[in-house]
Amino acid sequence: MTKDMTQGHPGRLILGFAVPLLFGNLFQQFYNLMDTLIVGKFLGVTQLAAVGATGSVNFLIIGFCTGICSGFAIPISQKFGAKDESGMRRYIANSIWVSAAFTAVLTVLTVALCRTILVWMKTPADIIDDSYAYIVVIFAGIPVTILYNLTSAIIRSMGDSKTPVIFLVLAALLNIVLDLFCILALHMGVAGAAVATVISQAVSGVCCLVYMRKKYGILRMSREELRFSPRMAGRLIVMGVPMGLQYSVTAIGSVVLQSAVNALGSMAVASVTAAGKISMFFCCPFDALGATMATFAGQNMGAKKLDRIHQGLRAASVIGIVYCVLAFVIIWLGGRQLITLFVDAGDVEVVDKAYQFLMVNVAFYIPLLYVNIVRLSVQGMGFTRVAVLAGCSEMVARILVAMAFVPMVGFAAAAYASPVAWIFADAFLFPCYFSIMRKLRLRMYPAAENTASAAQA
């Protein structure tokens, strides 16, 4: 039921672990894709823009939830790699306590403040009510978001990337049915799409929890292991909060960019919404490779096998670059047809702008690949603050483009905002990664490094 990633061929391990994660990410995107498709086709472009206008703030908050859960799994994967099963169980127990506290605070604050945030983002008056109706339901569902992300992160930290996918597939199918039922039968509008998403994610989270309790004997805890430990909770927070902030700091730049796009009007918002949904679908392999490298690096860090981490990063690079070329060809040849899944072909302005946005982004997928695999490798090794600073680089780049170039150039500048952000992040991440590896080698293998230095001299 678990997989030890400290032994075996790195390339095969990474590919075998990443493929189930890829399917999981694809089905998770179906939550958003089906919302967008059904809203765009059955409710219209205005309602599509309303959902799209919430995208960046949605990522700001839900991304933080996802990030802290991924951070909580770092000590768990390291203890698993070190074969310390009791320590692993204690970290799991404390991750539950800490997650419960974060859930309560985040749910109350976001539900109370979401309309204020939409106003601050200059959401157009003709869509702000629908935007609020959608996002307030999503925020009210934060408890189930954290439930799924925590349980799936724990399962992945032990090398099992397949089980969460099974439950996501079931939830995605349920989401499609509930979308149609809530919107067409109950006439709930955009709020119905949000309700369908929350219910579906609740089902996947509960399924993961029940499965863990019944099938993973390694997770059976004693009363002592279940106790709250301030020391372990503190380490979990140190690991989790920076990873959550990394998502959120990145999203702040997206919020500012979304505000700049909002000022261009509903058609621009609809174009970015349709293109963004397709781009998120094509970015799933990068997320899968990144999550794989987090587990791979975490387990091998626990086992003190630094060379395997570097070997794994090279293998992930080869896999990712091949995919980047394939994605460019697909978008170049079929991008317009994909866009018409979300908007009518007769909306020529929306289709043209969305295609422009897609082509600019896919041309820079290789920098995005390295943002994911290098950042998540560093995070898996436990250096989560580096991820925050990388996120700050992305934020600065997006804000610079949004504030300086979008008002002056218009929609074309918005299309280049993310590529510029990815390049900024890579320029920070690569030097950090090599510096961290050098310092870790000196700390773990001081004799070997001194011998190598003497030989070079």
C-alpha positions as a printed Julia matrix, in Angstrom:
457×3 Matrix{Float64}:
   0.0    0.0     0.0
   3.08   2.28    0.3
   6.1    2.92   -1.94
   9.68   3.46   -0.83
  11.17   6.02   -3.26
  14.65   5.84   -1.75
  15.48   2.74   -3.84
  15.11   1.9    -7.51
  15.51   3.78  -10.81
  14.56   7.46  -10.23
  13.05   7.98  -13.7
  10.78   4.96  -13.51
   9.74   5.79   -9.94
   8.92   9.39  -10.86
   6.96   8.44  -13.95
   5.07   5.69  -12.12
   4.21   8.03   -9.25
   3.37  11.02  -11.45
   0.95   9.28  -13.84
  -1.72   8.56  -11.19
  -1.22  12.1    -9.86
  -1.73  13.43  -13.37
  -5.05  11.65  -13.68
  -5.99  12.96  -10.26
  -5.14  16.52  -11.27
  -7.06  16.14  -14.52
 -10.17  14.98  -12.73
  -9.75  17.7   -10.13
  -9.72  20.21  -12.96
 -13.0   18.69  -14.13
 -14.58  20.33  -11.09
 -13.65  23.72  -12.52
 -13.99  22.77  -16.17
 -17.51  21.43  -15.79
 -18.53  24.49  -13.77
 -17.19  26.72  -16.52
 -18.55  24.7   -19.43
 -22.04  24.34  -18.0
 -22.18  27.94  -16.78
 -20.95  29.27  -20.14
 -23.27  27.13  -22.25
 -26.45  27.21  -20.13
 -26.25  30.53  -18.27
 -24.33  32.74  -20.72
 -21.16  34.78  -21.12
 -22.05  37.21  -18.31
 -22.35  34.4   -15.76
 -19.15  32.85  -17.17
 -17.38  36.14  -16.52
 -18.84  36.2   -12.99
 -17.27  32.84  -12.18
 -14.03  33.82  -13.91
 -13.76  37.05  -11.92
 -13.44  34.98   -8.75
 -10.61  32.82  -10.11
  -7.67  34.66   -8.59
  -9.19  35.18   -5.14
 -10.34  31.56   -5.23
  -6.74  30.5    -5.87
  -5.53  32.9    -3.17
  -7.53  31.18   -0.44
  -7.92  27.61   -1.7
  -4.28  27.64   -2.78
  -3.29  28.56    0.78
  -5.33  25.62    2.08
  -3.69  23.28   -0.42
  -0.24  24.63    0.41
  -0.45  24.21    4.17
  -1.67  20.63    3.76
   1.24  19.87    1.42
   3.6   21.44    3.94
   2.21  19.3     6.75
   3.09  16.22    4.68
   6.8   17.13    4.46
   7.8   15.89    7.95
   5.56  12.86    7.39
   7.36  11.87    4.17
  10.75  12.49    5.78
   9.88  10.26    8.75
   8.61   7.6     6.33
  11.88   7.77    4.37
  13.84   7.5     7.63
  11.73   4.42    8.65
  10.55   6.2    11.83
   6.93   4.96   11.86
   6.04   6.2    15.35
   7.34   9.68   14.56
   5.37   9.64   11.32
   2.14   8.79   13.15
   2.73  11.55   15.71
   3.16  14.08   12.93
  -0.04  12.87   11.28
  -1.97  13.27   14.53
  -0.65  16.77   15.07
  -1.39  17.72   11.47
  -5.04  16.96   12.23
  -5.04  19.25   15.28
  -3.35  22.09   13.42
  -5.58  21.69   10.35
  -8.71  21.94   12.49
  -7.57  25.3    13.86
  -6.72  26.67   10.4
 -10.05  25.45    9.05
 -12.1   27.33   11.63
 -10.24  30.63   11.21
 -10.1   30.58    7.4
 -13.76  29.65    6.92
 -15.09  32.41    9.17
 -12.83  35.14    7.78
 -13.28  34.39    4.09
 -17.06  34.03    4.22
 -17.33  37.32    6.1
 -15.01  39.29    3.8
 -15.54  37.88    0.31
 -17.88  40.66   -0.96
 -15.46  43.3     0.29
 -12.66  41.57   -1.61
 -14.71  41.5    -4.82
 -15.41  45.23   -4.5
 -11.7   45.93   -3.92
 -10.91  43.92   -7.07
 -13.15  46.27   -9.1
 -15.42  43.43  -10.18
 -17.78  44.85  -12.85
 -21.2   45.86  -11.47
 -23.07  43.62  -13.9
 -21.42  40.45  -12.53
 -20.54  41.17   -8.88
 -23.71  39.63   -7.41
 -23.21  36.38   -9.32
 -19.52  36.4    -8.42
 -20.41  36.67   -4.75
 -23.05  33.94   -4.98
 -20.41  31.58   -6.39
 -17.39  32.35   -4.23
 -19.18  32.51   -0.87
 -20.26  28.88   -1.3
 -16.7   27.86   -2.25
 -15.34  29.55    0.88
 -18.0   27.95    3.07
 -16.66  24.61    1.77
 -13.11  25.21    3.06
 -13.48  22.42    5.69
 -13.95  19.78    2.99
 -11.17  21.32    0.9
  -8.73  20.89    3.77
 -10.1   17.41    4.56
  -9.36  16.15    1.05
  -6.01  17.89    0.65
  -4.7   16.73    4.03
  -5.76  13.1     3.66
  -4.49  12.85    0.07
  -1.17  14.53    1.04
  -0.66  12.02    3.85
  -1.38   9.11    1.52
   1.03  10.47   -1.1
   3.78  11.06    1.47
   3.9    7.29    1.98
   4.33   6.67   -1.74
   0.72   5.88   -2.67
  -0.37   8.19   -5.47
  -3.15   5.96   -6.82
  -5.76   5.82   -4.04
  -6.68   9.55   -4.02
  -7.17   9.39   -7.78
  -9.82   6.69   -7.52
 -11.92   8.84   -5.22
 -11.36  11.95   -7.34
 -12.68  10.14  -10.4
 -15.86   9.23   -8.54
 -16.17  12.79   -7.23
 -15.65  14.28  -10.7
 -18.45  12.17  -12.14
 -20.67  13.18   -9.22
 -19.76  16.82   -9.83
 -20.98  16.66  -13.44
 -24.32  15.23  -12.39
 -24.76  17.74   -9.56
 -23.79  20.67  -11.83
 -26.57  19.82  -14.26
 -29.07  19.08  -11.49
 -28.41  22.26   -9.5
 -28.33  24.58  -12.53
 -30.94  23.05  -14.84
 -33.34  21.37  -12.41
 -33.06  23.55   -9.29
 -32.31  26.8   -11.19
 -29.67  27.81   -8.63
 -27.57  29.76  -11.15
 -23.84  30.06  -10.56
 -24.31  29.16   -6.89
 -25.44  25.72   -8.04
 -22.08  25.1    -9.71
 -20.31  25.99   -6.45
 -22.59  23.72   -4.42
 -21.83  20.83   -6.78
 -18.09  21.42   -6.38
 -18.23  21.49   -2.57
 -20.38  18.36   -2.29
 -18.15  16.44   -4.7
 -14.99  17.39   -2.85
 -16.59  16.41    0.44
 -17.27  12.94   -0.97
 -13.65  12.5    -2.12
 -12.29  13.71    1.24
 -14.5   11.41    3.3
 -13.61   8.46    1.07
  -9.87   9.1     1.56
 -10.34   9.35    5.32
 -12.33   6.13    5.6
  -9.88   4.3     3.36
  -6.89   5.45    5.43
  -8.47   4.28    8.66
  -9.37   0.85    7.31
  -6.51  -0.06    4.97
  -3.31   1.47    6.36
  -2.16  -0.58    9.33
   0.94   1.57    9.56
  -1.3    4.48   10.63
  -2.88   2.81   13.66
  -1.99   5.13   16.51
  -1.6    4.63   20.22
  -3.14   7.07   22.66
   0.29   8.57   23.27
   0.84   9.15   19.53
  -2.5   10.92   19.25
  -1.59  13.56   21.83
  -1.01  17.16   20.82
   2.68  18.08   20.77
   3.54  21.8    20.75
   6.97  20.99   19.3
   5.6   18.95   16.41
   2.74  21.39   15.82
   5.3   24.17   15.65
   7.34  22.33   13.03
   4.2   21.58   11.02
   3.31  25.27   11.05
   6.87  26.19   10.03
   6.57  23.76    7.11
   2.93  24.42    6.18
   2.47  28.17    6.47
   5.33  29.11    4.12
   3.99  26.66    1.53
   0.51  28.12    1.92
   1.91  31.62    1.65
   3.83  30.6    -1.46
   0.49  29.84   -3.14
  -1.13  32.95   -1.72
   1.73  35.33   -2.47
   1.69  34.08   -6.06
  -2.07  34.54   -6.1
  -1.83  38.13   -4.86
  -0.13  38.96   -8.13
  -2.95  37.13   -9.91
  -5.53  39.15   -7.97
  -3.88  42.42   -9.05
  -3.7   41.14  -12.62
  -7.36  40.07  -12.49
  -8.26  43.57  -11.3
  -6.44  45.03  -14.32
  -8.29  42.62  -16.65
 -11.61  43.46  -14.96
 -11.03  47.09  -15.88
 -10.88  46.06  -19.56
 -14.52  44.89  -19.45
 -16.61  41.72  -19.36
 -15.4   40.45  -22.75
 -11.78  40.52  -21.61
 -12.77  38.75  -18.38
 -14.62  36.05  -20.33
 -11.62  35.58  -22.66
  -9.18  35.12  -19.78
 -11.66  32.81  -18.04
 -12.01  30.47  -21.01
  -8.29  30.48  -21.82
  -7.36  30.12  -18.17
  -9.5   27.03  -17.72
  -7.92  25.34  -20.72
  -4.43  26.36  -19.62
  -5.03  24.96  -16.14
  -6.0   21.66  -17.75
  -2.77  21.58  -19.76
  -0.73  22.52  -16.68
  -1.81  19.39  -14.79
   1.35  17.43  -15.78
   3.51  20.17  -14.22
   1.53  19.93  -10.98
   1.86  16.13  -11.04
   5.62  16.24  -11.6
   6.01  18.88   -8.9
   4.02  16.88   -6.32
   6.02  13.78   -7.28
   9.3   15.6    -6.7
   8.08  16.81   -3.3
   7.51  13.21   -2.16
  10.64  11.92   -3.9
  12.84  14.64   -2.39
  11.19  14.33    1.03
  11.75  10.58    1.32
  15.31  10.76    0.0
  16.09  13.71    2.28
  14.96  11.56    5.21
  17.2    8.75    3.94
  20.09  11.24    3.39
  20.4   10.38   -0.32
  21.04  13.77   -1.92
  22.4   12.4    -5.2
  19.07  10.67   -5.84
  17.26  13.99   -5.48
  19.4   15.5    -8.24
  18.96  12.4   -10.41
  15.2   12.63   -9.92
  15.19  16.29  -10.93
  17.0   15.46  -14.19
  14.53  12.67  -14.95
  11.56  14.97  -14.27
  13.11  17.58  -16.6
  13.29  15.16  -19.52
   9.7   14.01  -19.01
   8.45  17.58  -18.67
  10.22  19.03  -21.71
   8.82  16.31  -23.97
   5.35  17.19  -22.71
   5.91  20.95  -23.25
   6.61  20.39  -26.95
   3.52  18.19  -27.29
   1.3   20.73  -25.52
   2.47  23.54  -27.83
   1.56  21.53  -30.93
  -1.9   20.65  -29.55
  -2.76  24.26  -28.6
  -1.38  25.63  -31.88
  -3.51  23.27  -33.96
  -6.66  22.9   -31.83
  -6.75  25.81  -29.41
  -9.68  27.6   -31.03
 -11.79  24.45  -31.04
 -11.09  23.94  -27.33
 -12.14  27.52  -26.57
 -15.53  26.98  -28.22
 -16.28  24.35  -25.58
 -16.78  27.28  -23.2
 -18.12  30.06  -25.4
 -20.11  30.16  -28.62
 -18.05  30.26  -31.81
 -20.0   33.38  -32.77
 -18.33  35.35  -29.94
 -15.39  36.09  -32.24
 -13.75  38.7   -30.01
 -13.71  36.36  -27.01
 -12.37  33.43  -29.07
  -9.58  35.5   -30.65
  -8.39  36.98  -27.37
  -8.57  33.64  -25.57
  -6.49  31.97  -28.31
  -3.91  34.75  -28.1
  -3.71  34.27  -24.32
  -3.3   30.48  -24.7
  -0.55  30.64  -27.33
   1.55  33.11  -25.36
   1.33  30.97  -22.23
   2.04  27.6   -23.85
   5.14  29.04  -25.53
   6.64  29.5   -22.04
   5.69  26.16  -20.49
   9.33  25.07  -20.01
   9.98  27.87  -17.47
   6.72  26.83  -15.75
   7.96  23.21  -15.63
  11.04  24.27  -13.67
   9.04  26.49  -11.35
   7.14  23.37  -10.3
   9.81  20.68  -10.12
  12.61  22.8    -8.61
  10.36  24.56   -6.11
   8.66  21.36   -4.97
  11.99  19.55   -4.68
  13.28  22.3    -2.41
  10.06  22.16   -0.41
  10.31  18.39   -0.06
  13.79  18.82    1.39
  12.25  21.1     4.02
  13.31  24.55    2.75
   9.81  26.0     2.53
  10.85  29.63    2.95
  12.56  29.48   -0.43
   9.17  28.7    -1.97
   7.71  31.85   -0.41
  10.48  33.99   -1.86
   9.98  32.35   -5.26
   6.3   33.18   -4.94
   7.27  36.77   -4.15
   9.24  36.87   -7.41
   6.14  35.76   -9.31
   3.99  38.27   -7.45
   6.3   41.19   -8.24
   6.39  40.26  -11.92
   2.59  39.97  -12.25
   1.98  43.21  -10.38
   4.56  44.99  -12.54
   2.85  43.84  -15.73
  -0.65  44.5   -14.38
   0.02  48.01  -13.13
   2.53  49.27  -15.69
   1.69  47.52  -18.96
  -1.95  46.32  -19.01
  -3.4   49.88  -18.73
  -1.0   51.08  -21.42
  -0.92  48.13  -23.86
  -4.22  46.39  -23.06
  -5.12  42.7   -23.29
  -1.88  41.63  -25.0
   0.13  42.63  -21.92
  -2.1   40.52  -19.67
  -1.23  37.46  -21.78
   2.47  37.87  -20.98
   2.03  38.37  -17.22
   2.34  34.7   -16.21
   5.31  33.9   -18.49
   7.19  36.88  -17.07
   6.34  35.66  -13.54
   7.63  32.15  -14.29
  10.94  33.49  -15.6
  11.37  35.68  -12.51
  10.73  32.68  -10.26
  13.23  30.47  -12.1
  15.89  33.17  -11.87
  15.53  32.93   -8.09
  14.98  29.16   -7.7
  17.96  27.76   -9.62
  20.67  29.55   -7.6
  18.84  28.64   -4.38
  18.62  24.96   -5.32
  22.33  24.61   -6.1
  23.27  26.56   -2.97
  21.06  24.32   -0.81
  22.5   21.12   -2.32
  26.04  22.35   -1.74
  25.35  23.22    1.89
  23.57  19.92    2.53
  26.5   17.94    1.11
  28.9   19.79    3.38
  26.64  19.06    6.35
  25.91  15.39    5.58
  29.18  14.28    3.94
  31.89  16.63    5.22
  34.69  14.08    4.73
  33.77  13.37    1.1
  33.51  17.06    0.24
  36.87  17.84    1.86
  38.47  14.99   -0.09
  36.96  16.27   -3.38
  38.17  19.81   -2.66
  41.7   18.52   -1.91
  41.74  16.52   -5.15
  40.72  19.57   -7.18
  43.41  21.63   -5.52
